XYZ file of C-alpha atoms in Angstrom:
786
model
C -27.014 52.605 75.845
C -26.115 55.533 73.669
C -28.835 57.958 72.692
C -30.326 57.225 69.299
C -30.795 60.290 67.117
C -33.269 59.825 64.302
C -34.102 61.993 61.265
C -37.747 61.141 61.843
C -39.748 60.251 64.904
C -38.865 56.858 66.277
C -41.603 54.220 65.899
C -43.129 53.140 69.179
C -41.815 49.786 70.279
C -43.430 47.819 73.077
C -41.068 45.390 74.693
C -42.726 43.205 77.285
C -39.861 42.757 79.701
C -39.097 44.121 83.130
C -36.150 46.235 81.967
C -35.489 48.315 78.871
C -31.766 48.076 78.271
C -29.821 45.236 76.747
C -27.618 44.916 79.822
C -30.576 44.640 82.191
C -32.289 42.072 79.987
C -29.181 39.954 79.941
C -28.941 40.309 83.734
C -32.574 39.237 83.983
C -31.983 36.162 81.867
C -28.820 35.371 83.805
C -26.246 32.770 83.029
C -28.764 29.931 83.177
C -30.253 30.860 79.790
C -26.865 30.828 78.149
C -26.171 27.399 79.595
C -29.574 26.208 78.418
C -28.965 27.407 74.864
C -25.619 25.622 74.725
C -27.177 22.461 76.136
C -30.094 22.555 73.698
C -27.997 23.181 70.587
C -26.970 20.066 68.564
C -23.290 20.915 68.782
C -21.040 23.233 70.712
C -21.956 26.895 70.945
C -19.574 29.817 70.734
C -19.837 33.141 72.447
C -21.009 35.973 70.185
C -19.848 39.539 70.090
C -21.240 42.312 72.257
C -23.850 44.611 70.765
C -22.927 48.174 69.876
C -24.800 51.420 69.990
C -26.673 52.647 66.940
C -26.139 56.310 66.059
C -27.815 58.098 63.186
C -26.697 61.665 62.561
C -29.110 64.443 61.764
C -28.949 65.476 58.122
C -27.825 69.083 57.519
C -29.850 71.095 55.032
C -27.098 71.053 52.394
C -25.911 67.503 53.005
C -25.282 65.622 49.774
C -24.666 61.960 49.048
C -22.389 61.304 46.125
C -22.923 57.556 46.065
C -25.594 54.963 46.729
C -27.339 56.010 49.954
C -28.813 52.529 50.363
C -25.336 51.188 51.028
C -25.013 53.193 54.262
C -24.984 51.009 57.369
C -25.238 51.326 61.093
C -23.599 49.841 64.159
C -20.320 48.296 65.101
C -20.559 45.625 62.403
C -20.391 48.395 59.831
C -18.132 50.812 61.717
C -15.327 50.551 59.197
C -17.770 51.160 56.373
C -18.955 54.246 58.259
C -15.409 55.542 58.429
C -14.851 54.873 54.734
C -18.118 56.509 53.689
C -17.538 59.506 55.901
C -14.164 59.843 54.208
C -15.857 59.637 50.806
C -18.303 62.346 51.824
C -15.589 64.589 53.247
C -13.456 64.243 50.149
C -16.401 64.460 47.778
C -17.581 67.705 49.325
C -14.289 69.383 48.464
C -14.544 69.025 44.724
C -17.301 68.681 42.175
C -17.481 69.229 38.492
C -19.103 72.102 36.592
C -22.879 72.278 36.808
C -23.106 70.208 39.993
C -24.710 70.996 43.296
C -21.486 72.603 44.501
C -22.683 75.894 43.073
C -25.495 75.900 45.633
C -23.202 75.330 48.607
C -22.430 78.049 51.096
C -19.321 80.205 50.518
C -17.632 78.488 53.450
C -18.011 75.043 51.842
C -16.936 76.387 48.442
C -13.838 77.824 50.045
C -12.561 74.381 51.045
C -9.137 73.545 49.558
C -8.976 71.279 46.533
C -8.126 67.661 47.292
C -4.636 66.385 46.931
C -3.747 63.652 44.474
C -3.589 61.184 47.376
C -7.094 62.162 48.490
C -8.455 61.780 44.960
C -6.811 58.348 44.698
C -8.256 57.326 48.058
C -11.698 58.482 47.005
C -11.502 56.511 43.770
C -10.501 53.379 45.677
C -13.383 53.793 48.114
C -15.819 54.279 45.246
C -14.509 51.080 43.689
C -14.954 49.160 46.948
C -18.518 50.405 47.277
C -19.280 49.463 43.673
C -17.923 45.962 44.265
C -20.066 45.585 47.369
C -23.098 46.800 45.432
C -22.419 44.211 42.729
C -21.982 41.479 45.344
C -25.285 42.264 47.021
C -27.435 42.492 43.918
C -28.766 39.097 42.902
C -29.071 38.559 39.147
C -32.009 36.205 38.831
C -31.277 35.615 35.150
C -27.520 35.030 35.216
C -26.814 33.517 38.640
C -28.721 30.247 38.020
C -26.659 29.720 34.820
C -23.262 29.487 36.498
C -23.227 25.699 36.187
C -22.965 26.104 32.393
C -19.369 27.249 32.751
C -18.336 23.865 34.130
C -18.437 21.819 30.912
C -17.712 22.739 27.260
C -20.804 20.768 26.189
C -23.076 23.542 27.460
C -21.861 25.880 24.720
C -24.050 24.072 22.210
C -27.004 23.915 24.616
C -27.109 27.471 25.879
C -27.079 31.021 24.613
C -24.028 32.953 25.755
C -25.339 36.301 26.953
C -21.855 37.741 27.488
C -20.639 40.635 25.396
C -19.328 39.570 21.951
C -15.548 39.319 21.690
C -15.412 41.498 18.566
C -17.607 44.547 18.150
C -18.847 45.935 14.863
C -18.119 49.614 14.186
C -21.232 51.771 14.436
C -20.669 53.029 10.880
C -20.910 49.497 9.510
C -24.149 48.989 11.417
C -25.608 52.073 9.739
C -24.472 50.711 6.369
C -26.307 47.449 7.017
C -29.500 49.208 8.031
C -29.361 51.463 4.941
C -29.058 48.423 2.677
C -32.204 46.795 4.100
C -34.410 48.857 1.762
C -32.713 47.485 -1.343
C -32.207 43.969 -0.001
C -33.883 41.154 -1.902
C -34.601 39.458 1.383
C -32.792 36.124 0.876
C -32.731 34.171 4.172
C -28.925 33.938 4.221
C -28.434 37.697 3.881
C -31.094 38.492 6.492
C -29.543 36.085 8.966
C -26.115 37.628 8.330
C -27.526 41.101 8.997
C -28.910 40.042 12.396
C -25.617 38.421 13.403
C -23.582 41.496 12.468
C -25.945 43.912 14.196
C -25.729 41.826 17.379
C -21.999 42.736 17.475
C -22.584 46.483 17.576
C -21.452 48.374 20.709
C -23.993 48.031 23.511
C -25.076 51.673 23.450
C -25.793 51.441 19.700
C -27.726 48.186 20.094
C -29.969 49.823 22.665
C -31.194 52.254 19.996
C -31.975 49.666 17.341
C -35.435 48.611 18.512
C -36.791 52.109 17.898
C -34.998 52.466 14.545
C -37.481 52.188 11.614
C -34.786 50.514 9.504
C -34.389 47.735 12.078
C -38.167 47.392 12.203
C -38.124 46.923 8.414
C -35.440 44.248 8.773
C -37.554 42.375 11.335
C -40.600 42.631 9.086
C -38.657 41.060 6.189
C -37.551 38.235 8.521
C -41.135 37.599 9.613
C -42.286 37.503 5.988
C -39.584 34.978 5.100
C -39.811 33.012 8.377
C -40.544 29.629 6.747
C -37.721 30.010 4.244
C -35.021 29.938 6.926
C -33.272 26.698 7.652
C -33.575 25.607 11.293
C -29.899 26.444 12.079
C -30.308 29.908 10.495
C -33.512 30.568 12.410
C -31.757 29.582 15.640
C -28.955 32.035 14.807
C -31.505 34.830 14.377
C -33.080 33.979 17.734
C -29.646 33.939 19.384
C -28.885 37.339 17.858
C -32.077 38.727 19.405
C -30.566 38.218 22.893
C -27.707 40.771 22.678
C -30.007 42.984 20.576
C -32.385 43.024 23.585
C -35.459 42.520 21.433
C -38.551 42.954 23.689
C -40.303 39.741 24.685
C -43.538 40.825 22.959
C -41.883 41.809 19.648
C -43.639 40.541 16.466
C -40.404 38.867 15.320
C -40.361 36.721 18.470
C -44.042 35.885 18.017
C -43.271 34.565 14.543
C -40.184 32.680 15.759
C -42.093 30.954 18.558
C -44.853 29.812 16.207
C -42.299 28.527 13.702
C -40.243 26.648 16.301
C -43.397 25.016 17.666
C -44.211 23.892 14.120
C -40.731 22.463 13.531
C -40.043 21.080 17.013
C -40.623 17.406 16.233
C -38.139 17.609 13.352
C -35.414 19.188 15.514
C -32.824 17.471 17.657
C -32.827 17.605 21.454
C -29.733 19.796 21.446
C -31.459 22.345 19.202
C -34.635 22.253 21.282
C -32.708 22.938 24.491
C -30.757 25.753 22.862
C -33.928 27.461 21.665
C -35.495 27.055 25.126
C -32.423 28.710 26.630
C -32.771 31.627 24.205
C -36.361 32.123 25.296
C -35.179 32.260 28.892
C -32.514 34.853 28.040
C -35.178 36.907 26.265
C -37.433 36.570 29.321
C -40.305 35.344 27.178
C -42.883 32.878 28.483
C -43.380 30.038 25.990
C -45.573 27.367 27.643
C -46.593 25.733 24.350
C -42.995 25.341 23.222
C -41.934 23.966 26.616
C -44.771 21.465 26.524
C -43.460 20.132 23.212
C -39.889 20.062 24.548
C -40.913 18.047 27.615
C -42.893 15.564 25.542
C -39.982 15.180 23.130
C -37.539 14.679 26.018
C -39.789 12.046 27.588
C -39.855 10.050 24.343
C -36.069 10.308 23.895
C -35.123 10.037 27.560
C -32.577 7.280 27.044
C -30.654 9.507 24.624
C -30.134 12.351 27.110
C -26.518 13.060 27.954
C -25.595 14.316 31.425
C -25.306 17.989 30.317
C -28.586 17.748 28.402
C -30.306 16.389 31.508
C -29.020 19.198 33.735
C -29.920 21.826 31.113
C -33.408 20.326 30.866
C -33.906 20.601 34.634
C -32.684 24.201 34.490
C -35.308 24.940 31.798
C -37.990 23.161 33.853
C -37.159 25.351 36.843
C -37.050 28.632 34.923
C -40.359 27.745 33.263
C -41.893 27.176 36.721
C -43.661 24.046 35.565
C -42.956 20.372 36.100
C -44.341 17.674 33.798
C -45.635 14.883 36.032
C -44.692 12.094 33.662
C -41.011 13.028 34.020
C -40.822 12.764 37.823
C -39.785 9.114 38.024
C -37.391 9.453 35.076
C -35.762 12.481 36.696
C -35.145 10.614 39.942
C -33.642 7.578 38.229
C -31.358 9.791 36.125
C -30.185 11.717 39.191
C -29.202 8.464 40.861
C -27.558 7.218 37.664
C -25.246 10.238 37.352
C -25.029 11.246 41.012
C -21.277 10.839 41.368
C -20.569 12.333 37.921
C -22.371 15.628 38.499
C -20.244 18.606 39.425
C -21.250 20.272 42.682
C -22.567 23.269 40.720
C -24.704 20.937 38.619
C -26.160 19.419 41.782
C -27.056 22.942 42.890
C -28.678 23.633 39.506
C -30.685 20.406 39.724
C -31.979 21.293 43.185
C -32.863 24.823 42.084
C -34.749 23.514 39.052
C -36.743 21.118 41.211
C -37.406 23.824 43.806
C -38.578 26.474 41.338
C -40.899 24.060 39.562
C -42.269 22.737 42.887
C -41.301 19.240 41.829
C -41.574 16.517 44.397
C -38.604 14.300 45.055
C -38.372 11.175 47.175
C -36.590 11.147 50.513
C -34.208 8.529 49.168
C -32.989 10.684 46.271
C -32.798 13.849 48.385
C -30.822 12.001 51.030
C -28.365 10.717 48.437
C -27.836 14.258 47.151
C -27.365 15.526 50.707
C -24.913 12.713 51.453
C -22.657 13.809 48.626
C -22.937 17.516 49.439
C -22.089 16.872 53.097
C -18.841 15.187 52.044
C -17.711 17.913 49.598
C -19.323 21.062 50.991
C -16.079 23.034 51.272
C -15.575 22.748 47.509
C -19.090 23.946 46.678
C -19.984 27.550 45.883
C -22.308 29.216 48.376
C -24.868 29.811 45.626
C -25.066 26.100 44.764
C -25.147 25.169 48.439
C -28.069 27.515 49.085
C -29.963 25.843 46.241
C -29.494 22.452 47.900
C -30.793 23.915 51.167
C -33.885 25.216 49.354
C -34.741 21.718 48.204
C -33.873 20.218 51.583
C -36.402 22.433 53.313
C -38.952 21.906 50.535
C -38.808 18.149 51.136
C -38.833 18.800 54.896
C -36.180 16.199 55.420
C -33.670 16.133 58.236
C -30.071 15.388 57.329
C -27.921 15.743 60.404
C -24.502 15.238 58.714
C -25.219 18.013 56.191
C -26.523 20.405 58.834
C -23.547 19.796 61.100
C -21.086 20.291 58.267
C -22.986 23.403 57.231
C -22.487 24.759 60.735
C -18.726 24.431 60.265
C -18.513 25.875 56.752
C -21.136 28.587 56.450
C -20.423 31.064 59.303
C -17.153 32.186 57.695
C -18.934 32.648 54.342
C -21.783 34.790 55.675
C -20.015 38.182 55.342
C -19.283 37.573 51.633
C -22.766 36.169 50.847
C -25.453 38.459 49.425
C -28.512 39.220 51.485
C -30.856 36.862 49.633
C -28.446 33.982 50.075
C -28.180 34.695 53.799
C -31.970 34.829 54.025
C -32.348 31.386 52.440
C -29.688 29.932 54.741
C -31.422 31.363 57.806
C -34.852 30.268 56.607
C -33.573 26.725 56.081
C -32.534 26.511 59.714
C -35.903 27.726 60.979
C -37.896 25.640 58.486
C -36.060 22.500 59.601
C -36.257 23.647 63.255
C -32.489 23.263 63.518
C -30.819 25.563 66.036
C -27.156 26.451 65.477
C -26.007 29.450 67.474
C -22.781 29.904 65.492
C -24.662 30.320 62.218
C -27.357 32.588 63.655
C -24.799 34.776 65.424
C -22.822 35.151 62.176
C -26.012 36.177 60.365
C -26.935 38.684 63.071
C -23.465 40.220 63.028
C -23.406 40.709 59.257
C -26.999 41.757 58.689
C -27.083 45.368 59.971
C -24.460 46.451 57.415
C -26.463 44.759 54.624
C -29.988 45.574 55.762
C -30.539 48.281 53.143
C -30.458 45.529 50.491
C -33.310 43.598 52.165
C -36.544 43.309 50.277
C -39.690 43.183 52.394
C -39.612 39.412 51.992
C -36.020 39.150 53.208
C -36.617 41.270 56.306
C -39.740 39.237 57.125
C -37.988 35.888 56.787
C -35.076 37.001 58.980
C -37.444 38.110 61.735
C -39.555 34.991 61.386
C -36.542 32.669 61.487
C -34.961 34.208 64.571
C -38.336 34.335 66.312
C -39.229 30.789 65.327
C -35.973 29.498 66.842
C -36.446 31.826 69.858
C -32.980 33.283 69.439
C -31.960 36.814 70.347
C -28.373 37.449 69.201
C -25.653 39.257 71.181
C -26.280 42.410 69.084
C -30.046 42.073 69.483
C -30.871 45.778 69.725
C -28.875 46.671 66.607
C -30.172 43.598 64.786
C -33.847 44.182 65.521
C -33.823 47.967 65.169
C -32.199 47.750 61.732
C -34.811 45.257 60.515
C -37.736 47.167 62.026
C -36.511 50.341 60.324
C -36.310 48.425 57.059
C -39.924 47.297 57.508
C -40.901 50.947 57.787
C -38.902 51.730 54.639
C -40.659 48.909 52.748
C -44.133 49.654 54.074
C -45.391 50.412 50.566
C -44.604 46.831 49.477
C -46.910 45.222 52.028
C -50.054 46.230 50.192
C -48.990 43.840 47.458
C -47.406 41.269 49.768
C -49.406 41.371 53.027
C -48.084 37.969 54.062
C -44.600 39.408 54.553
C -45.714 41.972 57.138
C -47.614 39.373 59.154
C -44.654 37.001 58.981
C -42.342 39.740 60.272
C -44.645 40.853 63.087
C -45.231 37.307 64.288
C -41.492 36.662 64.353
C -41.112 39.783 66.495
C -43.993 38.767 68.765
C -42.326 35.428 69.479
C -39.424 37.306 71.068
C -41.671 39.843 72.873
C -41.213 42.752 70.484
C -44.250 44.713 69.327
C -43.580 47.719 67.012
C -46.863 49.496 67.578
C -46.980 51.628 64.417
C -46.498 48.559 62.220
C -49.034 46.581 64.247
C -51.556 49.397 63.902
C -51.002 49.308 60.120
C -51.433 45.504 60.008
C -54.673 45.502 62.023
C -56.397 48.285 60.086
C -59.504 47.287 58.197
C -57.945 48.124 54.813
C -54.940 45.852 55.424
C -57.071 43.073 56.892
C -59.092 43.064 53.686
C -55.893 42.678 51.667
C -54.956 39.621 53.725
C -58.369 38.137 53.034
C -57.695 38.431 49.311
C -54.235 36.864 49.511
C -53.442 33.529 47.875
C -52.026 32.427 51.230
C -53.984 31.412 54.325
C -53.312 34.396 56.604
C -56.254 34.195 58.998
C -54.315 32.184 61.581
C -51.413 34.597 61.643
C -53.687 37.627 61.794
C -55.565 36.060 64.724
C -52.354 35.167 66.571
C -50.986 38.685 66.167
C -54.184 40.461 67.172
C -54.781 38.428 70.331
C -51.108 38.513 71.346
C -51.162 42.299 71.253
C -54.270 42.345 73.486
C -52.572 40.181 76.097
C -49.025 41.510 76.013
C -49.440 45.202 75.174
C -51.786 46.735 77.755
C -50.930 50.311 76.685
C -51.487 49.702 72.965
C -54.037 52.164 71.565
C -53.983 51.283 67.865
C -56.244 49.283 65.561
C -57.629 45.914 66.655
C -59.394 43.004 65.027
C -63.165 43.319 65.118
C -65.091 40.949 67.438
C -66.941 39.578 64.407
C -63.674 38.672 62.704
C -62.316 37.034 65.847
C -65.490 34.994 66.144
C -65.163 33.888 62.518
C -61.549 32.836 63.047
C -62.520 31.020 66.245
C -65.327 29.014 64.640
C -63.154 28.090 61.693
C -60.378 26.882 63.965
C -62.685 25.077 66.343
C -63.898 22.813 63.582
C -60.330 21.959 62.636
C -59.306 21.287 66.243
C -62.172 18.883 66.799
C -61.148 16.902 63.734
C -57.375 16.997 64.038
C -56.112 18.055 67.471
C -58.358 16.818 70.253
C -58.356 13.275 68.844
C -54.578 12.793 68.779
C -53.770 9.510 70.580
C -51.381 11.013 73.118
C -53.970 13.674 74.084
C -56.901 11.253 74.169
C -54.959 8.946 76.488
C -53.875 11.769 78.800
C -57.452 13.121 79.013
C -58.939 9.738 79.874
C -56.330 8.976 82.511
C -56.640 12.414 84.114
C -60.372 11.857 84.462
C -59.543 8.690 86.422
C -56.936 10.467 88.550
C -59.182 13.431 89.399
C -62.538 11.680 89.740
C -64.409 12.192 86.481
C -64.757 14.226 83.253
C -65.992 17.265 85.179
C -62.484 17.791 86.588
C -60.587 18.141 83.320
C -61.256 19.887 80.043
C -59.425 19.325 76.759
C -59.683 22.620 74.868
C -57.717 25.653 73.721
C -57.346 28.157 76.516
C -55.716 30.525 74.043
C -57.124 29.626 70.632
C -54.735 31.909 68.754
C -51.766 29.827 69.929
C -52.988 26.856 67.892
C -52.576 23.940 70.283
C -54.739 22.307 72.956
C -54.463 22.385 76.729
C -55.721 20.059 79.426
C -57.155 22.444 81.990
C -57.387 21.370 85.622
C -58.483 23.500 88.610
C -57.318 22.972 92.167
C -58.250 24.521 95.455
C -55.461 25.945 97.593
C -55.554 22.802 99.725
C -54.775 20.733 96.622
C -58.223 19.227 96.043
C -59.513 19.245 92.428
C -62.426 21.520 91.635
C -65.155 20.306 89.247
C -65.903 22.831 86.468
C -66.462 21.008 83.180
C -70.208 20.470 83.542
C -71.270 21.477 80.054
C -69.479 18.515 78.495
C -68.518 20.341 75.254
C -68.681 18.754 71.852
C -64.968 18.036 71.871
C -65.272 16.090 75.126
C -68.199 14.071 73.748
C -66.155 13.142 70.721
C -63.258 12.106 72.916
C -65.459 9.632 74.804
C -66.391 7.949 71.557
C -62.892 7.650 70.181
C -61.142 4.327 70.462
C -57.436 4.273 69.624
C -55.447 1.037 69.503
C -51.866 1.672 70.567
C -50.144 -0.691 68.148
C -46.373 -1.032 67.826
C -46.429 0.961 64.573
C -48.407 3.786 66.166
C -46.081 3.882 69.176
C -43.096 3.985 66.826
C -44.613 7.027 65.123
C -45.363 8.732 68.429
C -41.952 8.143 69.991
C -39.815 8.619 66.898
C -42.065 11.204 65.252
C -42.377 9.238 61.997
C -43.498 6.041 60.320
C -40.735 3.518 59.460
C -40.570 4.682 55.836
C -40.695 8.419 56.540
C -38.155 10.955 57.694
C -38.611 12.662 61.076
C -39.210 16.071 59.558
C -41.636 14.936 56.902
C -44.353 13.964 59.392
C -46.004 17.075 60.740
C -42.997 19.280 60.257
C -44.130 22.849 59.947
C -41.292 24.095 57.729
C -42.484 27.451 56.340
C -41.607 27.948 52.641
C -43.386 30.023 49.976
C -47.056 30.093 51.113
C -46.643 26.979 53.306
C -44.417 28.907 55.726
C -47.600 30.259 57.325
C -48.621 26.810 58.713
C -47.922 25.767 62.257
C -46.835 22.729 64.202
C -49.884 22.438 66.375
C -52.684 23.085 63.956
C -55.159 25.939 63.704
C -56.540 28.419 66.247
C -59.743 27.488 68.029
C -62.122 28.546 70.799
C -60.961 29.639 74.203
C -60.099 32.498 76.524
C -60.036 35.407 74.123
C -59.449 38.761 75.770
C -61.770 41.704 75.119
C -60.413 44.845 73.503
C -58.623 47.015 76.013
C -57.881 44.145 78.405
C -54.785 44.417 80.557
C -51.929 41.944 80.542
C -53.301 40.477 83.793
C -56.790 40.235 82.355
C -59.495 39.341 84.841
C -61.816 36.445 83.987
C -65.542 36.881 83.725
C -67.369 37.243 87.060
C -67.949 33.902 88.725
C -65.543 32.008 86.532
C -62.381 32.345 88.600
C -62.961 31.789 92.286
C -60.642 33.249 94.956
C -57.936 30.813 95.955
C -58.412 28.803 92.805
C -55.317 27.470 91.006
C -55.661 26.796 87.306
C -53.306 24.370 85.634
C -52.679 24.278 81.881
C -51.156 20.895 81.089
C -49.176 20.860 77.839
C -49.042 17.493 76.070
C -46.264 18.393 73.655
C -44.825 16.622 70.636
C -41.539 16.700 68.754
C -42.604 19.514 66.488
C -42.947 21.928 69.386
C -39.170 21.859 69.836
C -36.003 22.497 67.869
C -34.563 19.428 66.194
C -32.903 17.012 68.608
C -33.288 19.345 71.596
C -35.576 20.501 74.397
C -35.601 24.082 73.110
C -39.179 25.260 72.525
C -39.991 26.970 69.244
C -41.115 30.580 69.261
C -44.870 30.031 69.004
C -44.883 27.682 71.978
C -42.717 30.038 74.015
C -45.286 32.746 73.251
C -48.138 30.493 74.335
C -46.615 29.572 77.694
C -45.679 33.176 78.353
C -49.230 34.342 77.722
C -50.770 31.579 79.817
C -48.641 32.726 82.749
C -49.633 36.350 82.149
C -53.265 35.262 82.497
C -52.556 33.507 85.788
C -52.270 29.883 84.692
C -49.657 27.506 86.023
C -48.095 25.794 83.018
C -47.401 22.088 83.508
C -45.293 20.327 80.897
C -46.010 16.758 79.822
C -43.127 16.546 77.352
C -43.097 13.974 74.597
C -39.779 12.474 75.699
C -41.455 11.456 78.976
C -45.049 10.829 77.930
C -44.708 8.950 74.648
C -42.561 6.120 76.069
C -45.052 5.806 78.954
C -47.873 5.108 76.504
C -46.530 1.572 76.133
C -46.222 1.055 79.896
C -48.821 -0.125 82.364
C -51.907 1.883 83.275
C -50.746 2.261 86.870
C -47.429 3.807 85.732
C -49.249 6.338 83.576
C -51.673 7.194 86.384
C -48.795 7.640 88.799
C -46.981 9.964 86.369
C -50.038 12.181 85.793
C -50.867 12.236 89.524
C -47.397 13.567 90.244
C -47.690 16.196 87.486
C -50.993 17.554 88.825
C -50.383 17.299 92.563
C -46.687 18.186 92.695
C -46.301 20.288 95.892
C -44.028 22.726 94.075
C -46.905 23.715 91.773
C -49.153 24.900 94.583
C -46.256 26.664 96.256
C -45.385 28.452 93.020
C -49.024 29.315 92.372
């Protein structure tokens, strides 16, 4: 691998593998892993591209950047951009205007020949390309969600057009209007006309109005006469405030809001929606007005036209609040107009529901997904991403949509902005759906776009790839670019601590431990910030801290305090006793193993590694294969197990085998899709008690004296369920890969009792189940391997 030259010291990166280079790692994995990934994927896999070396040049003392430095990229995926930008720099260094930094350059650089006309033309074209890319990458949170309004002429009367006016007013005429304010009698018609005309001034002149005392006087006159305006005239004034960029807290807007709230019940639904749209364009929060609008809409629901309904859902989403009494009406209206909506309107509906955290039934979401799956090629990527947001929010599987998405989206990835790509990737991980073609396309495009990643974006990319346990062909370039971006965004994590933990856990799943970032995350100051977060971060903090102890023996940075680990352990233990140990499939396996081995002292249902958030059935064997009794204390969890009676009815077996009740979707029951704050939850529950390693322990940590006898073989039986694996496959998710890896590091022999074998057996005879478990425990290959 080529040498990496950095402007600053490289962050330490622990990688727990036998070899350090990409080629050796791939040799270590061998061809069997590639075959496994293709077998596990729901659909055919394609071979990705080879990874390229990452080179960063040292910055000379007089080096100058003439354009956006954030747009610079690294690696083969951005090699052409490198060539273009180097050309820009070379050309740009040869000519600069008066008063620029060129005067400070050395005589040699100043002596460079002036560029030719061709070189100037080339430079201009490259600048234009870079500007277009910059525009493509920057998401406009105010304008992008409004694209659906261009699809029907009816939206013109429901929405405020924030585009530049077709005809501009000369600046001189604007001054004339402002001068006449002092002598104006203040009639509503004249005042309204003044606002309309001023809103047509050139943009640079409008920007100066708010600080102009004459404009302030005009606003004061409007406030004084606020009740004299007719409703249409008052709406025109509010619309004019949008291009005038009147601040959201301006006294004129305060007066307008109060007046519109007073008049709302005498206005029509079209007027109410138009005013609500103006408030959105002005970026002003108006909860009281929206409350009146929603109540009015509920009373006049039958009168809503299709465009009015879509505009209402847009307003609901932008207001981030969902009136509960509208939920059923919204669903029935969606079904009523489902085939009449444009694809962009469907995207707007999903975005409105997603932003307002509105629930939606599986039936309605499935109907939406059915239509999208059939017409996906005709849908804009922005609208499609909005559908995916709602799909993951409802945690519903829809195989036809996901398969069609795998055909359509890879080719769109390069032209999609970074936030769109993040939401696409997050949807796959949240739904536990592995598609190598999509993930490889994301990994290929990301290094050239990584400078546009917010801390949240970088975290979600790392989490998604780690969750699906996928390392792309360009893994070194992919991961190094994202880790560098985490360093660049380090200042953001004080405000958003959840993003750093999400990123570091995603890296830990694939055996990557950037030590400087881990040290930052485990410091007392940062830990305190996580404790004050609105999200539940204790589990993730615990998982990260203990994983570092096991897998990074040379790590010398900050660690979680023993008191904090004990607190996390006790909290998780209580949850495990209530929710995990009593699961029917685990209760049955524990009871039958006791019969196979000779009693409860030969098996223990607990968490060997509490930070990995799922239980283990621990069994100990002597080298001759005889079981060793060790569970003499009969812990609380075991006592509770003895008292639990579970009737294996047909309905319960259906849930166990299929992963759902008859009226629920497979991904709704127990699916750990991580979105917003919920993305921090996990498939197997919460961390609990068990073999925690002391600070400074090595990766092959020794047990306490007397606990692990010479010649003793310890088995960790894993009673898995559907949510430990990618959808429709036998591919383990990242957390469960991490758990098995760490159990092996500590000397355990991991024995799988996979759900596709065990759950069907639960309906079979007792002797069949005993025979199956006997084979799992006493398989000769286990002792040989141990």
